[in-house]
XYZ file of N, CA and C in Angstrom:
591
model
N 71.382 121.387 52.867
C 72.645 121.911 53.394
C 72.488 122.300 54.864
N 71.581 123.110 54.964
C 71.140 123.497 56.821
C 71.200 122.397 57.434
N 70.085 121.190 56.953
C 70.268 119.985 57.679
C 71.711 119.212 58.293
N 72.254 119.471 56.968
C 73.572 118.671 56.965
C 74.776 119.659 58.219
N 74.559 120.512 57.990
C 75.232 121.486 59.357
C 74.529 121.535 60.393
N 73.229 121.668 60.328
C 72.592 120.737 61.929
C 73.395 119.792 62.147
N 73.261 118.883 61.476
C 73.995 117.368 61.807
C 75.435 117.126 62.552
N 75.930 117.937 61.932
C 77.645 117.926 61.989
C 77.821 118.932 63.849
N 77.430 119.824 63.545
C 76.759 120.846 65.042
C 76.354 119.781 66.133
N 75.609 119.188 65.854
C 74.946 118.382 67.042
C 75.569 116.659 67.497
N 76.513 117.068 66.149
C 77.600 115.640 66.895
C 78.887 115.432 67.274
N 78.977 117.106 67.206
C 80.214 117.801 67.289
C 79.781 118.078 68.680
N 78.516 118.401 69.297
C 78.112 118.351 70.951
C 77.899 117.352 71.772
N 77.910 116.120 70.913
C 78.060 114.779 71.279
C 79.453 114.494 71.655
N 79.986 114.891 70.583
C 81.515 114.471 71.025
C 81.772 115.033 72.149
N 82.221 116.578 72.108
C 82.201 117.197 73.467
C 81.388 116.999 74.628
N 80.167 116.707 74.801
C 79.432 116.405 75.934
C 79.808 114.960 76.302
N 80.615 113.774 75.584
C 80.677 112.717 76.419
C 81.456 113.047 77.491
N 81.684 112.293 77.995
C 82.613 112.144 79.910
C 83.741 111.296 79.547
N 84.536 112.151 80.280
C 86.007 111.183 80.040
C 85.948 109.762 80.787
N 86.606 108.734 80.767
C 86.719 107.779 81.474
C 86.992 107.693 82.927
N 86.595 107.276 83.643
C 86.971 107.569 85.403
C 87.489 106.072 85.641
N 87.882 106.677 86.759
C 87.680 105.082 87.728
C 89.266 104.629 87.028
N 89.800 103.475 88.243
C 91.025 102.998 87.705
C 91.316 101.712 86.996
N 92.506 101.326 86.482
C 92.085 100.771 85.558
C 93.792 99.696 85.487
N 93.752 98.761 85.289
C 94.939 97.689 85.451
C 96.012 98.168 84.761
N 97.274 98.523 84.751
C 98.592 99.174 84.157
C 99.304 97.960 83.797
N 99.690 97.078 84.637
C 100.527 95.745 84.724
C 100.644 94.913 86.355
N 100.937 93.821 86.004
C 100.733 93.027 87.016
C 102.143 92.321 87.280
N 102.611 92.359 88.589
C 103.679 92.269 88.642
C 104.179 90.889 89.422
N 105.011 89.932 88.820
C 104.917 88.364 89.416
C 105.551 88.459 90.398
N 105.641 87.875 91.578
C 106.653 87.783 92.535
C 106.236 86.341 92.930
N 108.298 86.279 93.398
C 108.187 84.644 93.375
C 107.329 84.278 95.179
N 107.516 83.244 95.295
C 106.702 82.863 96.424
C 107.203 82.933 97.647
N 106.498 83.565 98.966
C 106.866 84.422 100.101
C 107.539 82.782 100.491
N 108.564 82.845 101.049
C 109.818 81.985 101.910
C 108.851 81.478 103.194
N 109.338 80.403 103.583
C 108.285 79.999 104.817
C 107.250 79.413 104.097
N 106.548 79.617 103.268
C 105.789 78.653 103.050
C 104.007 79.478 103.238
N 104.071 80.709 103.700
C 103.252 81.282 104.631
C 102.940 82.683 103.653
N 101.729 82.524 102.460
C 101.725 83.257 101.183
C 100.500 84.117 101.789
N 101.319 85.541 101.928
C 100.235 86.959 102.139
C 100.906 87.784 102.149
N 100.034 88.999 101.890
C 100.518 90.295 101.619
C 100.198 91.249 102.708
N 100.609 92.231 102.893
C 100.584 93.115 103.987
C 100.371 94.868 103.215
N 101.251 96.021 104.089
C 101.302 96.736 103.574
C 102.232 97.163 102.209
N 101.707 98.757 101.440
C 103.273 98.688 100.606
C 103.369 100.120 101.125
N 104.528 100.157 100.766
C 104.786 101.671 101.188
C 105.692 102.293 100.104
N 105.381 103.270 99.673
C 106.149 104.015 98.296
C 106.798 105.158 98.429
N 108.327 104.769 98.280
C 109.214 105.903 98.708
C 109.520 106.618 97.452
N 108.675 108.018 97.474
C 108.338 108.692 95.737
C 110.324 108.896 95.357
N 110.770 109.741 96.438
C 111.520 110.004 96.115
C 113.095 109.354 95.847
N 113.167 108.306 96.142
C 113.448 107.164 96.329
C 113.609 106.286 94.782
N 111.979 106.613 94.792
C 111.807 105.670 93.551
C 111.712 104.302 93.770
N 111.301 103.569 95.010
C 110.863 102.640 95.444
C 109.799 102.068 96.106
N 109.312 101.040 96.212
C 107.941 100.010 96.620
C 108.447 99.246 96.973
N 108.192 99.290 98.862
C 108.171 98.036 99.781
C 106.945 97.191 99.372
N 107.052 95.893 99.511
C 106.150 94.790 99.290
C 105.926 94.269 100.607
N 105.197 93.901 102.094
C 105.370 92.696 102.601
C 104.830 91.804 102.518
N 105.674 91.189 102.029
C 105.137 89.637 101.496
C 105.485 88.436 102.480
N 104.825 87.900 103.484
C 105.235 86.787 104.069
C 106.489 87.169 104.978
N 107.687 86.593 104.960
C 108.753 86.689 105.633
C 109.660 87.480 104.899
N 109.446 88.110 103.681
C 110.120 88.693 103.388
C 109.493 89.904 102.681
N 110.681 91.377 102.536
C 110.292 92.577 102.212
C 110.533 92.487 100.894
N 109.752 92.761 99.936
C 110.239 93.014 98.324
C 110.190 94.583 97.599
N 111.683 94.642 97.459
C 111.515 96.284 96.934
C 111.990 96.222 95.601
N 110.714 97.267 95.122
C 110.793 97.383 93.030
C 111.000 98.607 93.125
N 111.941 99.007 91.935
C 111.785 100.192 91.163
C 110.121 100.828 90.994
N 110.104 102.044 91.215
C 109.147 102.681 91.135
C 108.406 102.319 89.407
N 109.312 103.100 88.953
C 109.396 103.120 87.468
C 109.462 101.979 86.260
N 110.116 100.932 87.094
C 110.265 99.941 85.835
C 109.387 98.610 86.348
N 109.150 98.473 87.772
C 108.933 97.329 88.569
C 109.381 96.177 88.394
N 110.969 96.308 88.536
C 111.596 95.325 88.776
C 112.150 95.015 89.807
N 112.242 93.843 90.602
C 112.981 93.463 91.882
C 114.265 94.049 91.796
N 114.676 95.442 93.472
C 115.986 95.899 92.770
C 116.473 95.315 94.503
N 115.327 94.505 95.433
C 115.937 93.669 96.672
C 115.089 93.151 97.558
N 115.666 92.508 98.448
C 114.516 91.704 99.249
C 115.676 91.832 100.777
N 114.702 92.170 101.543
C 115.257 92.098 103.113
C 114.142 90.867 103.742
N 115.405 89.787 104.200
C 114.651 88.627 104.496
C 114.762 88.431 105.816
N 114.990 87.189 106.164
C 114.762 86.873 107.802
C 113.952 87.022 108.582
N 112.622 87.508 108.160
C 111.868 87.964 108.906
C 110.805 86.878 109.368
N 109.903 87.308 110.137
C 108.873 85.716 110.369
C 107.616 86.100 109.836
N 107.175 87.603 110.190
C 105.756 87.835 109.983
C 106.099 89.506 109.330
N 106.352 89.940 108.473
C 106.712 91.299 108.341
C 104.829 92.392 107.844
N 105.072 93.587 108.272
C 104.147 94.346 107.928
C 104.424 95.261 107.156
N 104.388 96.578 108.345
C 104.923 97.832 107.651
C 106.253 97.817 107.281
N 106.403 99.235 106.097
C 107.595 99.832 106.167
C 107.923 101.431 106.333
N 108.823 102.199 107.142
C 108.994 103.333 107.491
C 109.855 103.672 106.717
N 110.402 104.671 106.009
C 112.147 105.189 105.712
C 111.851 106.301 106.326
N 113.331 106.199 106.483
C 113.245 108.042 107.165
C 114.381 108.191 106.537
N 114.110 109.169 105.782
C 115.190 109.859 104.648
C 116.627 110.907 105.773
N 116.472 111.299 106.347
C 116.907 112.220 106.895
C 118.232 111.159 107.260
N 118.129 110.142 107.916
C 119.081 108.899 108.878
C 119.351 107.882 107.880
N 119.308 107.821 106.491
C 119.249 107.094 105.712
C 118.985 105.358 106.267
N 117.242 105.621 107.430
C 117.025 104.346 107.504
C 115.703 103.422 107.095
N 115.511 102.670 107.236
C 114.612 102.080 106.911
C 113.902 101.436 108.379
N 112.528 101.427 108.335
C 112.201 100.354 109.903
C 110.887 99.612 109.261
N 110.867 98.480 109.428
C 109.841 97.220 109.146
C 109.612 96.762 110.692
N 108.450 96.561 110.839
C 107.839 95.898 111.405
C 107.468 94.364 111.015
N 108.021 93.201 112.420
C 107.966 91.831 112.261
C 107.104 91.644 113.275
N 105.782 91.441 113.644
C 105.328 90.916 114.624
C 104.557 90.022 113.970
N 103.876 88.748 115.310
C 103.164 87.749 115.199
C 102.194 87.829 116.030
N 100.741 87.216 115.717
C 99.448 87.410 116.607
C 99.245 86.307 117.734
N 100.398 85.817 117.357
C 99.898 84.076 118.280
C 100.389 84.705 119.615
N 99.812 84.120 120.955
C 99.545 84.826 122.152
C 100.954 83.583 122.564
N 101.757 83.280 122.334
C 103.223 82.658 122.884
C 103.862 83.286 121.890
N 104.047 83.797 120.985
C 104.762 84.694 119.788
C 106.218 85.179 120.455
N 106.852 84.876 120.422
C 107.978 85.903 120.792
C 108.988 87.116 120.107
N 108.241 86.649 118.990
C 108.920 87.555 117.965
C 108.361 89.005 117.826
N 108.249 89.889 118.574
C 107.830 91.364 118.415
C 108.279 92.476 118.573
N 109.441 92.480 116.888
C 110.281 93.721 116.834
C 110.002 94.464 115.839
N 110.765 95.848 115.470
C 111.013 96.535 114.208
C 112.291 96.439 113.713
N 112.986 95.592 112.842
C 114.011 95.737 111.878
C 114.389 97.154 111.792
N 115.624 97.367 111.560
C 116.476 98.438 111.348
C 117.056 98.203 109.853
N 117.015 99.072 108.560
C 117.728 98.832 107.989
C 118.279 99.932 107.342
N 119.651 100.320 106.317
C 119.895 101.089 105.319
C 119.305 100.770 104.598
N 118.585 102.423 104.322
C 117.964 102.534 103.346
C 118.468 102.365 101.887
N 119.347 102.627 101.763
C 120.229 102.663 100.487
C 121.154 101.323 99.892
N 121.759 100.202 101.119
C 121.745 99.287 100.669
C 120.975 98.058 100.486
N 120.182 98.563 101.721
C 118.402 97.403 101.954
C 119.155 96.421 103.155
N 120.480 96.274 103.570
C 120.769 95.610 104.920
C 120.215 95.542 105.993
N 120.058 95.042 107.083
C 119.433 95.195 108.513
C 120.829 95.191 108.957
N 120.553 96.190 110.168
C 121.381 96.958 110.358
C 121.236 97.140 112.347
N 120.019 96.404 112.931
C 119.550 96.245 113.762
C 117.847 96.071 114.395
N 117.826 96.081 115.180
C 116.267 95.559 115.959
C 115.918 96.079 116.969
N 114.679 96.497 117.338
C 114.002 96.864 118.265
C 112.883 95.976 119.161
N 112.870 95.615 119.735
C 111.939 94.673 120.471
C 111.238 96.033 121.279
N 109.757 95.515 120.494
C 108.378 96.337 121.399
C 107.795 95.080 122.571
N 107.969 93.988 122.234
C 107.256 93.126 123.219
C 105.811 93.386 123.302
N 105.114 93.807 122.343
C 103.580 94.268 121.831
C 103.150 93.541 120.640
N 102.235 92.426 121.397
C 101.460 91.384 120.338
C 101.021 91.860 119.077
N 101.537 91.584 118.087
C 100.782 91.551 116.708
C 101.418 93.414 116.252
N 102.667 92.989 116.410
C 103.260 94.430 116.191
C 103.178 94.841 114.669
N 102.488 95.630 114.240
C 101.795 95.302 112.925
C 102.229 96.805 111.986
N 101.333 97.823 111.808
C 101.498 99.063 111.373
C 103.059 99.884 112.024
N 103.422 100.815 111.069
C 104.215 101.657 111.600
C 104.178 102.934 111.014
N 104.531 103.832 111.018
C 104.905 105.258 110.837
C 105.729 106.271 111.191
N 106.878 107.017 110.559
C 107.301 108.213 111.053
C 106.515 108.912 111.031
N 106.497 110.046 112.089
C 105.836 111.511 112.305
C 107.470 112.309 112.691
N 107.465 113.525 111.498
C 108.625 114.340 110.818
C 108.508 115.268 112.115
N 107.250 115.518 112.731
C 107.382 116.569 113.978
C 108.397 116.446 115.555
N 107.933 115.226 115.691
C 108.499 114.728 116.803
C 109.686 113.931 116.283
N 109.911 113.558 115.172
C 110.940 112.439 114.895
C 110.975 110.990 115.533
N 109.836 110.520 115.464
C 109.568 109.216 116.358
C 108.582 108.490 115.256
N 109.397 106.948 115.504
C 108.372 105.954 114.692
C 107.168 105.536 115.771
N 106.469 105.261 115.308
C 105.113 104.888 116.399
C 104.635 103.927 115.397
N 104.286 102.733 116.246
C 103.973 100.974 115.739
C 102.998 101.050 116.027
N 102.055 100.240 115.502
C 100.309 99.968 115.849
C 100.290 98.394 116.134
N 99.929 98.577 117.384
C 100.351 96.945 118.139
C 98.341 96.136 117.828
N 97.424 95.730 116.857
C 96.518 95.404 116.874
C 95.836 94.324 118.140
N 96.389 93.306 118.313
C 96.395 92.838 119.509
C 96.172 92.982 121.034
N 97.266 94.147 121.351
C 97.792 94.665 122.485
C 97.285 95.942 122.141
N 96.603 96.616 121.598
C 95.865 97.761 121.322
C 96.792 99.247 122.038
N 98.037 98.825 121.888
C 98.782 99.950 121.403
C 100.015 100.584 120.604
N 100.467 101.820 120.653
C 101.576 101.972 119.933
C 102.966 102.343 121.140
N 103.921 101.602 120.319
C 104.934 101.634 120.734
C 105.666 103.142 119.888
N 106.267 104.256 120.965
C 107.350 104.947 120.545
C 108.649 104.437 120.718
N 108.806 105.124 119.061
C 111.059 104.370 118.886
C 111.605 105.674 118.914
N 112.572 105.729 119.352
C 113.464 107.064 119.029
C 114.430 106.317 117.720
N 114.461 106.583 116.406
C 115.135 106.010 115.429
C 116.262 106.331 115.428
N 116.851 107.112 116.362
C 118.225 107.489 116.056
C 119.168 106.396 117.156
N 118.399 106.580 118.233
C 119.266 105.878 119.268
C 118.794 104.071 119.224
N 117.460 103.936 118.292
C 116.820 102.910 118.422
C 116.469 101.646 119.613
N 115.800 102.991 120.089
C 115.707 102.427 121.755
C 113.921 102.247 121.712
N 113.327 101.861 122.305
C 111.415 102.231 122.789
C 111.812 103.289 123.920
N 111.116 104.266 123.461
C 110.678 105.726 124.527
C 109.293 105.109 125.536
N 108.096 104.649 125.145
C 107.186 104.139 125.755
C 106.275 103.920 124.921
N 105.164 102.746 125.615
C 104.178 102.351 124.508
C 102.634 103.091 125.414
N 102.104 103.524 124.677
C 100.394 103.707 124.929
C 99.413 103.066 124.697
N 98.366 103.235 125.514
C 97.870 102.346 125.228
C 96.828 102.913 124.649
N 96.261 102.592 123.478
C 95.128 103.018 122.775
C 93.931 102.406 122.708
N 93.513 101.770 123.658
C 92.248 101.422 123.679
C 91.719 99.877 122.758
N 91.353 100.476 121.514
C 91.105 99.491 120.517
C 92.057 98.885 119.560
N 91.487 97.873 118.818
C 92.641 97.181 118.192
C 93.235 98.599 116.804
N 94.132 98.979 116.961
C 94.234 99.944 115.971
C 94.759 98.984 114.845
N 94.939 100.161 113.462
C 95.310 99.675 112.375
C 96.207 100.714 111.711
N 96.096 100.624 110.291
C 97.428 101.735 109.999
C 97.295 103.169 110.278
N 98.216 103.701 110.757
C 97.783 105.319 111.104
C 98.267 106.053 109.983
N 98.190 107.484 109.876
C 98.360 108.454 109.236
C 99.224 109.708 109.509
N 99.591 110.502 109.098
C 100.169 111.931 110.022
C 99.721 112.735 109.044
N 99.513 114.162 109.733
C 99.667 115.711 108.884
C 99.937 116.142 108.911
N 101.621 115.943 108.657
C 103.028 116.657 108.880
C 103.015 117.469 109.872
N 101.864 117.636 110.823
C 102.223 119.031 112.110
C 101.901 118.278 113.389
N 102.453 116.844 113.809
C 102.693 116.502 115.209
C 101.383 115.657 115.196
N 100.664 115.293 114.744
C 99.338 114.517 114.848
C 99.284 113.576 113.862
N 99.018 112.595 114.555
C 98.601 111.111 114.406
C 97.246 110.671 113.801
N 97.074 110.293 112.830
C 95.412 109.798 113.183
C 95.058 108.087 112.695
N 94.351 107.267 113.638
C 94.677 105.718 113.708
C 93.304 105.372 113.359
N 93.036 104.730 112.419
C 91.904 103.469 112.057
C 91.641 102.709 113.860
N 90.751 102.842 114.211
C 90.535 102.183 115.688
C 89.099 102.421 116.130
N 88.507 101.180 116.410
C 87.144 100.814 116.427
C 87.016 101.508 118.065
N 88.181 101.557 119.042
C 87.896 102.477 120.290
C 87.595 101.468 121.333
N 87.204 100.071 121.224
C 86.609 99.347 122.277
C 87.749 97.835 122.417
N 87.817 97.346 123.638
C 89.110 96.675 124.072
C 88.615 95.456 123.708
N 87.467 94.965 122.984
C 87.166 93.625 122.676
C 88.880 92.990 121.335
N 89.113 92.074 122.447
C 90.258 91.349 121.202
C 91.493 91.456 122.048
N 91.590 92.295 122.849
C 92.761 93.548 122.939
C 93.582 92.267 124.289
N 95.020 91.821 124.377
C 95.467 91.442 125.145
C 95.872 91.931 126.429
N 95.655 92.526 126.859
C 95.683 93.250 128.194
C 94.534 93.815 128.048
């Protein structure tokens, strides 16, 4: 009998001493039909929690799913090379970034769109090669683009959707970050190798 309650005791500390499962793990996989153009890649996504939506860029076009169900609820097309996506809840807008890396490219703007119906609604021309990353920062109220190429960022004023000025940051940057209190922080190797100017 002792034995037998040893037994039960010491696998009853087995149970409890294993480790829960870590690490992540596949939920579902979601089909999307094939990027327009002909020109099949993916870019950033960007997830608007509150929203309840997921930008896709896929090729020439933006694909937005339901958070929750992941179903296609639209696609903002026309685009040639799309990257990021911004919303800014406050202006009910949306801003994507379309740039191209090819050094005759002429295409280097940010799309304007409603957020709420997914329309474009207007454009911004940065004229900054390989206009790629974007971001609102809630402090200043300004989108700031990460030009990889041209190794800088372009400021938008989103309301008037004008360029305030571009900086130049040195290295080829990549997607930046904010911490809600006026600061920026950019993936950037720091050195002008690549950099078009």
């Amino acid at each position: 009998m002792i034995c037998f309650v040893a037994c039960l005791c010491f696998l009853g500390i087995l149970t409890v001493a294993s480790p829960p499962p870590v690490g992540y793990h596949l939920l579902k996989k979601v089909p999307l039909a094939a990027a327009p153009g002909g020109e099949e890649y993916f870019d950033y996504i960007t997830v608007d929690a509150e929203a309840r939506r997921v930008y896709v860029s896929h090729g020439a076009v933006v694909v937005v799913l339901n958070a929750d169900d992941y179903f296609v609820v639209g696609k903002i097309g026309g685009l040639r090379r799309c990257h990021g996506v911004a919303v800014v809840k406050e202006l009910g807008k949306g801003f994507i970034t379309d740039g191209d890396s090819q050094p005759d490219a002429e295409l280097q703007k940010v799309v304007v769109l409603d957020s709420k119906t997914l329309k474009v609604t207007g454009e911004v021309k940065t004229k900054q090669p390989d206009t790629d990353a974007l971001i609102y920062e809630p402090v200043t109220k300004h989108i700031f683009t990460f030009s990889g190429d041209s190794c800088t960022t372009t400021v938008i004023d989103p309301v008037k959707e004008v360029v305030i000025t571009n900086i130049d940051l040195v290295g080829k940057v990549e997607i930046p970050a904010v911490d809600g209190k006026g600061m920026i922080y950019d993936n950037n190797p720091g050195k002008k190798r690549g950099c078009s100017h």
